[in-house]
mmCIF file of C-alpha atoms in Angstrom:
data_model
loop_
_atom_site.group_PDB
_atom_site.id
_atom_site.type_symbol
_atom_site.label_atom_id
_atom_site.label_comp_id
_atom_site.label_asym_id
_atom_site.label_seq_id
_atom_site.Cartn_x
_atom_site.Cartn_y
_atom_site.Cartn_z
ATOM 1 C CA MET A 118 0.592 -19.849 -8.472
ATOM 2 C CA ASP A 119 1.663 -16.681 -6.674
ATOM 3 C CA LEU A 120 -0.045 -13.547 -7.885
ATOM 4 C CA TYR A 121 3.124 -11.518 -7.404
ATOM 5 C CA ASP A 122 6.905 -11.907 -7.883
ATOM 6 C CA LEU A 123 8.962 -10.359 -5.038
ATOM 7 C CA ARG A 124 12.611 -9.510 -5.448
ATOM 8 C CA ASP A 125 15.020 -8.940 -2.576
ATOM 9 C CA PRO A 126 14.135 -5.432 -1.363
ATOM 10 C CA GLY A 127 17.181 -5.105 0.864
ATOM 11 C CA ASP A 128 16.913 -3.835 4.409
ATOM 12 C CA LEU A 129 13.624 -2.056 5.032
ATOM 13 C CA VAL A 130 12.821 -0.417 8.355
ATOM 14 C CA ALA A 131 9.074 0.097 9.007
ATOM 15 C CA PRO A 132 8.300 1.254 5.447
ATOM 16 C CA VAL A 133 5.212 3.265 4.569
ATOM 17 C CA LEU A 134 3.225 1.870 1.702
ATOM 18 C CA VAL A 135 1.402 4.358 -0.548
ATOM 19 C CA ALA A 136 -1.184 2.900 -2.967
ATOM 20 C CA SER A 137 -3.233 4.222 -5.844
ATOM 21 C CA PHE A 138 -5.012 2.772 -8.901
ATOM 22 C CA ASP A 139 -6.450 4.522 -11.926
ATOM 23 C CA GLY A 140 -10.186 4.269 -12.625
ATOM 24 C CA TRP A 141 -13.147 6.071 -11.126
ATOM 25 C CA LEU A 142 -11.430 6.756 -7.780
ATOM 26 C CA ASP A 143 -8.760 8.720 -9.629
ATOM 27 C CA ALA A 144 -10.591 11.858 -10.835
ATOM 28 C CA GLY A 145 -8.250 14.167 -12.704
ATOM 29 C CA SER A 146 -5.609 11.401 -12.518
ATOM 30 C CA ALA A 147 -4.673 13.102 -9.240
ATOM 31 C CA ALA A 148 -3.818 10.065 -7.202
ATOM 32 C CA THR A 149 -1.838 8.117 -9.825
ATOM 33 C CA THR A 150 0.027 11.293 -10.779
ATOM 34 C CA ALA A 151 0.979 11.777 -7.128
ATOM 35 C CA ALA A 152 2.072 8.121 -6.942
ATOM 36 C CA ALA A 153 4.185 8.510 -10.079
ATOM 37 C CA ALA A 154 5.961 11.501 -8.491
ATOM 38 C CA LEU A 155 6.673 9.462 -5.402
ATOM 39 C CA ALA A 156 8.021 6.537 -7.480
ATOM 40 C CA ALA A 157 10.207 8.618 -9.831
ATOM 41 C CA ASP A 158 13.566 6.821 -10.189
ATOM 42 C CA ALA A 159 12.366 4.199 -7.680
ATOM 43 C CA GLU A 160 13.416 0.530 -7.797
ATOM 44 C CA THR A 161 10.833 -2.074 -8.676
ATOM 45 C CA ILE A 162 10.772 -4.774 -5.955
ATOM 46 C CA ALA A 163 7.574 -6.642 -6.873
ATOM 47 C CA THR A 164 5.436 -7.159 -9.952
ATOM 48 C CA PHE A 165 1.965 -8.620 -10.236
ATOM 49 C CA ASP A 166 0.763 -11.176 -12.782
ATOM 50 C CA THR A 167 -1.147 -8.831 -15.065
ATOM 51 C CA ASP A 168 -2.413 -11.710 -17.288
ATOM 52 C CA ARG A 169 -4.498 -12.819 -14.374
ATOM 53 C CA LEU A 170 -5.633 -9.328 -13.270
ATOM 54 C CA TYR A 171 -6.548 -7.461 -16.406
ATOM 55 C CA ASP A 172 -8.970 -7.676 -19.322
ATOM 56 C CA TYR A 173 -6.782 -6.628 -22.225
ATOM 57 C CA ARG A 174 -9.819 -5.770 -24.287
ATOM 58 C CA ALA A 175 -10.652 -3.045 -21.764
ATOM 59 C CA ARG A 176 -6.996 -2.139 -21.082
ATOM 60 C CA ARG A 177 -5.361 -2.760 -24.437
ATOM 61 C CA PRO A 178 -1.577 -2.671 -24.669
ATOM 62 C CA THR A 179 -0.149 0.326 -26.507
ATOM 63 C CA LEU A 180 1.382 -0.392 -29.909
ATOM 64 C CA GLU A 181 4.222 1.811 -31.244
ATOM 65 C CA ILE A 182 4.555 1.837 -35.019
ATOM 66 C CA ALA A 183 7.884 3.133 -36.321
ATOM 67 C CA ASN A 184 7.920 4.149 -39.976
ATOM 68 C CA GLY A 185 5.096 1.766 -40.791
ATOM 69 C CA ARG A 186 6.564 -1.168 -38.896
ATOM 70 C CA PRO A 187 4.986 -2.489 -35.663
ATOM 71 C CA ASP A 188 7.832 -1.987 -33.216
ATOM 72 C CA ARG A 189 6.881 -2.252 -29.535
ATOM 73 C CA LEU A 190 4.019 -3.277 -27.237
ATOM 74 C CA THR A 191 3.650 -1.653 -23.828
ATOM 75 C CA TRP A 192 1.491 -3.734 -21.463
ATOM 76 C CA PRO A 193 -0.421 -2.593 -18.408
ATOM 77 C CA GLU A 194 1.766 -2.941 -15.343
ATOM 78 C CA LEU A 195 1.015 -3.203 -11.641
ATOM 79 C CA ALA A 196 4.165 -2.956 -9.605
ATOM 80 C CA LEU A 197 5.533 -2.183 -6.121
ATOM 81 C CA ARG A 198 8.454 0.269 -6.113
ATOM 82 C CA ARG A 199 10.856 1.215 -3.372
ATOM 83 C CA ALA A 200 11.730 4.921 -2.902
ATOM 84 C CA ARG A 201 13.673 6.744 -0.226
ATOM 85 C CA PHE A 202 12.765 10.037 1.365
ATOM 86 C CA GLY A 203 15.194 11.220 3.995
ATOM 87 C CA ALA A 204 15.565 8.354 6.453
ATOM 88 C CA ARG A 205 12.293 6.662 5.403
ATOM 89 C CA ASP A 206 11.585 3.839 2.936
ATOM 90 C CA VAL A 207 8.446 4.322 0.920
ATOM 91 C CA LEU A 208 6.826 1.509 -1.066
ATOM 92 C CA VAL A 209 4.581 2.722 -3.909
ATOM 93 C CA LEU A 210 1.928 0.357 -5.281
ATOM 94 C CA SER A 211 0.291 1.811 -8.348
ATOM 95 C CA GLY A 212 -1.115 0.935 -11.767
ATOM 96 C CA PRO A 213 -4.412 0.237 -13.494
ATOM 97 C CA GLU A 214 -7.187 -0.979 -11.222
ATOM 98 C CA PRO A 215 -7.417 -4.764 -11.558
ATOM 99 C CA ASP A 216 -10.378 -6.115 -13.523
ATOM 100 C CA TYR A 217 -10.302 -9.646 -12.091
ATOM 101 C CA ARG A 218 -9.477 -11.637 -8.911
ATOM 102 C CA TRP A 219 -10.016 -8.877 -6.404
ATOM 103 C CA ARG A 220 -10.205 -11.310 -3.446
ATOM 104 C CA GLU A 221 -7.024 -13.037 -4.565
ATOM 105 C CA MET A 222 -5.414 -9.620 -4.942
ATOM 106 C CA GLU A 223 -6.582 -8.749 -1.472
ATOM 107 C CA ARG A 224 -4.933 -11.830 0.061
ATOM 108 C CA ALA A 225 -1.729 -11.384 -1.913
ATOM 109 C CA THR A 226 -1.445 -7.697 -0.951
ATOM 110 C CA VAL A 227 -1.980 -8.306 2.742
ATOM 111 C CA GLU A 228 0.604 -11.109 2.642
ATOM 112 C CA LEU A 229 3.091 -8.881 0.835
ATOM 113 C CA ALA A 230 2.586 -6.018 3.256
ATOM 114 C CA HIS A 231 3.315 -8.261 6.236
ATOM 115 C CA ARG A 232 6.317 -9.873 4.586
ATOM 116 C CA LEU A 233 7.813 -6.390 4.071
ATOM 117 C CA GLU A 234 6.823 -5.322 7.589
ATOM 118 C CA VAL A 235 4.837 -2.322 6.356
ATOM 119 C CA SER A 236 4.237 0.063 9.229
ATOM 120 C CA THR A 237 1.516 2.260 7.660
ATOM 121 C CA TRP A 238 -0.701 1.966 4.574
ATOM 122 C CA ILE A 239 -1.762 5.188 2.843
ATOM 123 C CA SER A 240 -4.413 5.048 0.076
ATOM 124 C CA LEU A 241 -4.554 7.947 -2.341
ATOM 125 C CA GLY A 242 -7.621 8.744 -4.386
ATOM 126 C CA ALA A 243 -9.627 11.525 -5.944
ATOM 127 C CA ILE A 244 -13.322 11.963 -6.484
ATOM 128 C CA PRO A 245 -15.481 14.372 -8.543
ATOM 129 C CA ALA A 246 -17.267 16.808 -6.267
ATOM 130 C CA ALA A 247 -19.256 20.015 -6.134
ATOM 131 C CA VAL A 248 -16.226 22.186 -5.274
ATOM 132 C CA PRO A 249 -14.804 25.203 -7.080
ATOM 133 C CA HIS A 250 -11.340 25.416 -8.555
ATOM 134 C CA THR A 251 -10.953 28.845 -6.976
ATOM 135 C CA ARG A 252 -10.542 27.434 -3.477
ATOM 136 C CA PRO A 253 -7.854 25.221 -1.924
ATOM 137 C CA VAL A 254 -8.301 21.485 -2.645
ATOM 138 C CA THR A 255 -10.690 19.913 -0.257
ATOM 139 C CA MET A 256 -9.710 16.547 1.221
ATOM 140 C CA MET A 257 -11.717 13.655 2.598
ATOM 141 C CA GLY A 258 -10.005 11.278 4.966
ATOM 142 C CA THR A 259 -10.426 7.778 6.251
ATOM 143 C CA GLN A 260 -8.517 6.109 9.094
ATOM 144 C CA SER A 261 -8.536 2.715 10.750
ATOM 145 C CA ARG A 262 -8.293 4.341 14.172
ATOM 146 C CA SER A 263 -8.460 7.871 15.530
ATOM 147 C CA GLY A 264 -5.495 10.197 15.281
ATOM 148 C CA LEU A 265 -3.868 8.826 12.112
ATOM 149 C CA LEU A 266 -4.751 11.588 9.641
ATOM 150 C CA ARG A 267 -2.482 14.615 9.176
ATOM 151 C CA GLY A 268 -2.673 18.180 7.895
ATOM 152 C CA GLY A 269 -6.019 19.011 9.452
ATOM 153 C CA VAL A 270 -7.841 16.439 7.361
ATOM 154 C CA GLU A 271 -10.943 15.117 9.103
ATOM 155 C CA PRO A 272 -12.519 11.690 8.615
ATOM 156 C CA GLY A 273 -15.769 11.854 6.784
ATOM 157 C CA PRO A 274 -18.322 12.495 5.556
ATOM 158 C CA GLU A 275 -20.372 11.977 8.695
ATOM 159 C CA GLY A 276 -22.936 9.176 8.709
ATOM 160 C CA ILE A 277 -23.198 6.180 6.388
ATOM 161 C CA LEU A 278 -22.031 6.633 2.773
ATOM 162 C CA ARG A 279 -22.648 3.694 0.401
ATOM 163 C CA VAL A 280 -20.931 3.870 -2.988
ATOM 164 C CA PRO A 281 -19.561 1.310 -5.452
ATOM 165 C CA ALA A 282 -16.333 0.025 -4.013
ATOM 166 C CA ALA A 283 -12.987 0.522 -5.717
ATOM 167 C CA ALA A 284 -10.132 -1.963 -5.546
ATOM 168 C CA ILE A 285 -8.056 0.465 -3.491
ATOM 169 C CA SER A 286 -10.822 0.603 -0.891
ATOM 170 C CA MET A 287 -11.031 -3.176 -0.774
ATOM 171 C CA LEU A 288 -7.312 -3.317 -0.045
ATOM 172 C CA ASP A 289 -7.593 -0.512 2.512
ATOM 173 C CA VAL A 290 -10.178 -2.471 4.493
ATOM 174 C CA ALA A 291 -8.237 -5.760 4.286
ATOM 175 C CA ILE A 292 -4.959 -4.159 5.397
ATOM 176 C CA ALA A 293 -6.653 -2.490 8.354
ATOM 177 C CA ARG A 294 -8.238 -5.771 9.441
ATOM 178 C CA SER A 295 -4.845 -7.456 9.283
ATOM 179 C CA GLY A 296 -3.537 -5.069 11.908
ATOM 180 C CA ILE A 297 -1.642 -2.506 9.846
ATOM 181 C CA PRO A 298 -2.702 1.139 10.430
ATOM 182 C CA ALA A 299 -4.529 2.291 7.287
ATOM 183 C CA ILE A 300 -5.152 5.841 6.111
ATOM 184 C CA GLY A 301 -6.924 7.254 3.067
ATOM 185 C CA TYR A 302 -6.639 10.728 1.499
ATOM 186 C CA PHE A 303 -9.161 11.525 -1.187
ATOM 187 C CA ALA A 304 -8.979 14.812 -3.053
ATOM 188 C CA GLN A 305 -12.175 16.434 -4.198
ATOM 189 C CA VAL A 306 -11.799 17.505 -7.852
ATOM 190 C CA PRO A 307 -14.216 20.083 -9.364
ATOM 191 C CA HIS A 308 -16.761 18.056 -11.276
ATOM 192 C CA TYR A 309 -16.589 20.398 -14.264
ATOM 193 C CA VAL A 310 -12.848 19.762 -14.780
ATOM 194 C CA THR A 311 -11.827 17.454 -17.614
ATOM 195 C CA GLY A 312 -8.366 15.935 -17.954
ATOM 196 C CA SER A 313 -5.668 16.011 -15.282
ATOM 197 C CA TYR A 314 -5.898 18.222 -12.179
ATOM 198 C CA PRO A 315 -2.378 18.890 -10.811
ATOM 199 C CA PRO A 316 -3.508 20.959 -7.794
ATOM 200 C CA ALA A 317 -5.019 17.841 -6.210
ATOM 201 C CA SER A 318 -1.856 15.813 -6.870
ATOM 202 C CA VAL A 319 0.275 18.515 -5.184
ATOM 203 C CA GLU A 320 -1.965 18.438 -2.086
ATOM 204 C CA LEU A 321 -1.894 14.603 -1.899
ATOM 205 C CA LEU A 322 1.923 14.775 -1.974
ATOM 206 C CA ARG A 323 1.963 17.379 0.761
ATOM 207 C CA LEU A 324 -0.060 15.147 3.039
ATOM 208 C CA VAL A 325 2.139 12.095 2.325
ATOM 209 C CA GLY A 326 5.152 14.278 3.146
ATOM 210 C CA LEU A 327 3.679 15.031 6.572
ATOM 211 C CA HIS A 328 3.686 11.305 7.393
ATOM 212 C CA LEU A 329 7.238 10.947 6.136
ATOM 213 C CA GLU A 330 8.343 14.153 7.903
ATOM 214 C CA HIS A 331 9.939 15.037 4.588
ATOM 215 C CA GLU A 332 8.919 17.670 1.946
ATOM 216 C CA ILE A 333 8.326 15.898 -1.316
ATOM 217 C CA GLU A 334 9.456 17.531 -4.520
ATOM 218 C CA THR A 335 6.501 18.124 -6.879
ATOM 219 C CA GLY A 336 8.538 18.784 -9.979
ATOM 220 C CA THR A 337 6.484 20.668 -12.542
ATOM 221 C CA LEU A 338 3.138 19.782 -10.960
ATOM 222 C CA ARG A 339 2.894 23.057 -9.031
ATOM 223 C CA SER A 340 3.487 25.233 -12.092
ATOM 224 C CA GLU A 341 1.180 23.082 -14.183
ATOM 225 C CA GLY A 342 -1.501 23.555 -11.533
ATOM 226 C CA THR A 343 -1.061 27.334 -11.591
ATOM 227 C CA THR A 344 -1.383 27.357 -15.346
ATOM 228 C CA MET A 345 -4.512 25.200 -15.248
ATOM 229 C CA LEU A 346 -6.194 27.385 -12.644
ATOM 230 C CA ALA A 347 -5.512 30.454 -14.732
ATOM 231 C CA ARG A 348 -7.145 28.806 -17.753
ATOM 232 C CA LEU A 349 -10.151 27.785 -15.715
ATOM 233 C CA ASP A 350 -10.466 31.315 -14.405
ATOM 234 C CA ALA A 351 -10.504 32.649 -17.965
ATOM 235 C CA ALA A 352 -13.003 30.024 -19.136
ATOM 236 C CA THR A 353 -15.455 30.601 -16.304
ATOM 237 C CA THR A 354 -15.258 34.384 -16.570
ATOM 238 C CA ALA A 355 -16.122 34.168 -20.280
ATOM 239 C CA ASP A 356 -19.433 32.350 -19.610
ATOM 240 C CA GLU A 357 -22.067 33.817 -17.307
ATOM 241 C CA THR A 358 -23.773 30.522 -16.545
ATOM 242 C CA THR A 359 -20.522 28.826 -15.561
ATOM 243 C CA ALA A 360 -19.397 31.888 -13.569
ATOM 244 C CA ALA A 361 -22.674 31.782 -11.619
ATOM 245 C CA HIS A 362 -22.275 28.060 -10.958
ATOM 246 C CA VAL A 363 -18.706 28.531 -9.652
ATOM 247 C CA ALA A 364 -19.958 31.415 -7.456
ATOM 248 C CA ARG A 365 -22.520 29.092 -5.841
ATOM 249 C CA LEU A 366 -19.855 26.492 -5.179
ATOM 250 C CA GLU A 367 -17.659 29.192 -3.633
ATOM 251 C CA ALA A 368 -20.473 30.199 -1.302
ATOM 252 C CA MET A 369 -20.904 26.601 -0.147
ATOM 253 C CA VAL A 370 -17.211 26.240 0.623
ATOM 254 C CA ASP A 371 -16.967 29.667 2.312
ATOM 255 C CA GLU A 372 -19.850 28.665 4.548
ATOM 256 C CA ALA A 373 -17.715 25.648 5.565
ATOM 257 C CA ARG A 374 -20.500 23.300 4.565
ATOM 258 C CA ARG A 375 -19.108 19.727 4.541
ATOM 259 C CA PRO A 376 -20.418 17.641 1.643
ATOM 260 C CA ALA A 377 -23.473 15.559 2.392
ATOM 261 C CA GLY A 378 -23.352 11.880 1.552
ATOM 262 C CA ASP A 379 -26.210 12.222 -0.963
ATOM 263 C CA ASP A 380 -24.333 15.017 -2.769
ATOM 264 C CA LEU A 381 -21.224 12.828 -3.083
ATOM 265 C CA ILE A 382 -23.213 9.884 -4.319
ATOM 266 C CA THR A 383 -24.820 12.023 -6.993
ATOM 267 C CA GLU A 384 -21.472 13.252 -8.217
ATOM 268 C CA ILE A 385 -19.930 9.770 -8.214
ATOM 269 C CA GLU A 386 -22.857 8.223 -10.115
ATOM 270 C CA GLN A 387 -22.626 10.953 -12.740
ATOM 271 C CA PHE A 388 -18.899 10.331 -13.027
ATOM 272 C CA LEU A 389 -19.442 6.632 -13.508
ATOM 273 C CA ARG A 390 -22.077 7.139 -16.187
ATOM 274 C CA GLU A 391 -19.729 9.439 -18.132
ATOM 275 C CA HIS A 392 -16.825 6.973 -17.913
ATOM 276 C CA ASP A 393 -18.906 3.796 -18.231
ATOM 277 C CA GLY A 394 -16.565 1.695 -16.121
ATOM 278 C CA SER A 395 -14.176 1.166 -18.966
ATOM 279 C CA GLY A 396 -11.125 2.128 -16.893
ATOM 280 C CA ASP A 397 -10.446 5.239 -18.981
ATOM 281 C CA ARG A 398 -9.037 8.056 -16.951
ATOM 282 C CA PRO A 399 -11.129 11.225 -16.477
#
């Protein structure tokens, strides 16, 4: 049985595919929020068999109860949507990170990308990191060959970094090995932030726009980010210990110190402990 159902996408000319999943590589929901902005009003052209990909005990459907009567179930969905930005087609693959059949998902996604003649794959993610909210969002980048990254983002960190793999990374590697140029942008979200972090989503959208040569509308994300940063400023100012911690992080950034692999691993391990692999968003 096919893992996905593909509808006629119409004429596509060298589309860019942007992918993101929720889970631990989506700190602050930054990547999936950016993907949702890209896919706003987009047409669904492919859906995946979620019964084979998800553990519904971990990702339970949402039940709506209207006036005491069970009314509607909303199930987890993994879909590929087609959007248009200027003269470019953009395919957006987003949803909950699959629980099962990662290797089958890998084969299906590579097959789908080649069937649709995808020209470039862009992974979006976000990781918790020792960075302050008072500085511009720091980005880490990956690329399948030199010269693919945009916006001054450098590949890194330097050296070997070993972390638990996410499904998006598994697909990124498989796509690159299949011959499609693959890029990854990963926003660093302040580790002390809980809930969504719109500034990182805005920066991810800016970088995707550079590849599309088209400025992407961010809707309310920019104003939401401004409001959030103001609240964080107020909260850190009110507590001396927190203010001192943020000041240390500022000094690290101002000294242009790139994060060491060990530092990133420590932050990621802490994040995984706090979210226990249940798939809940940070």
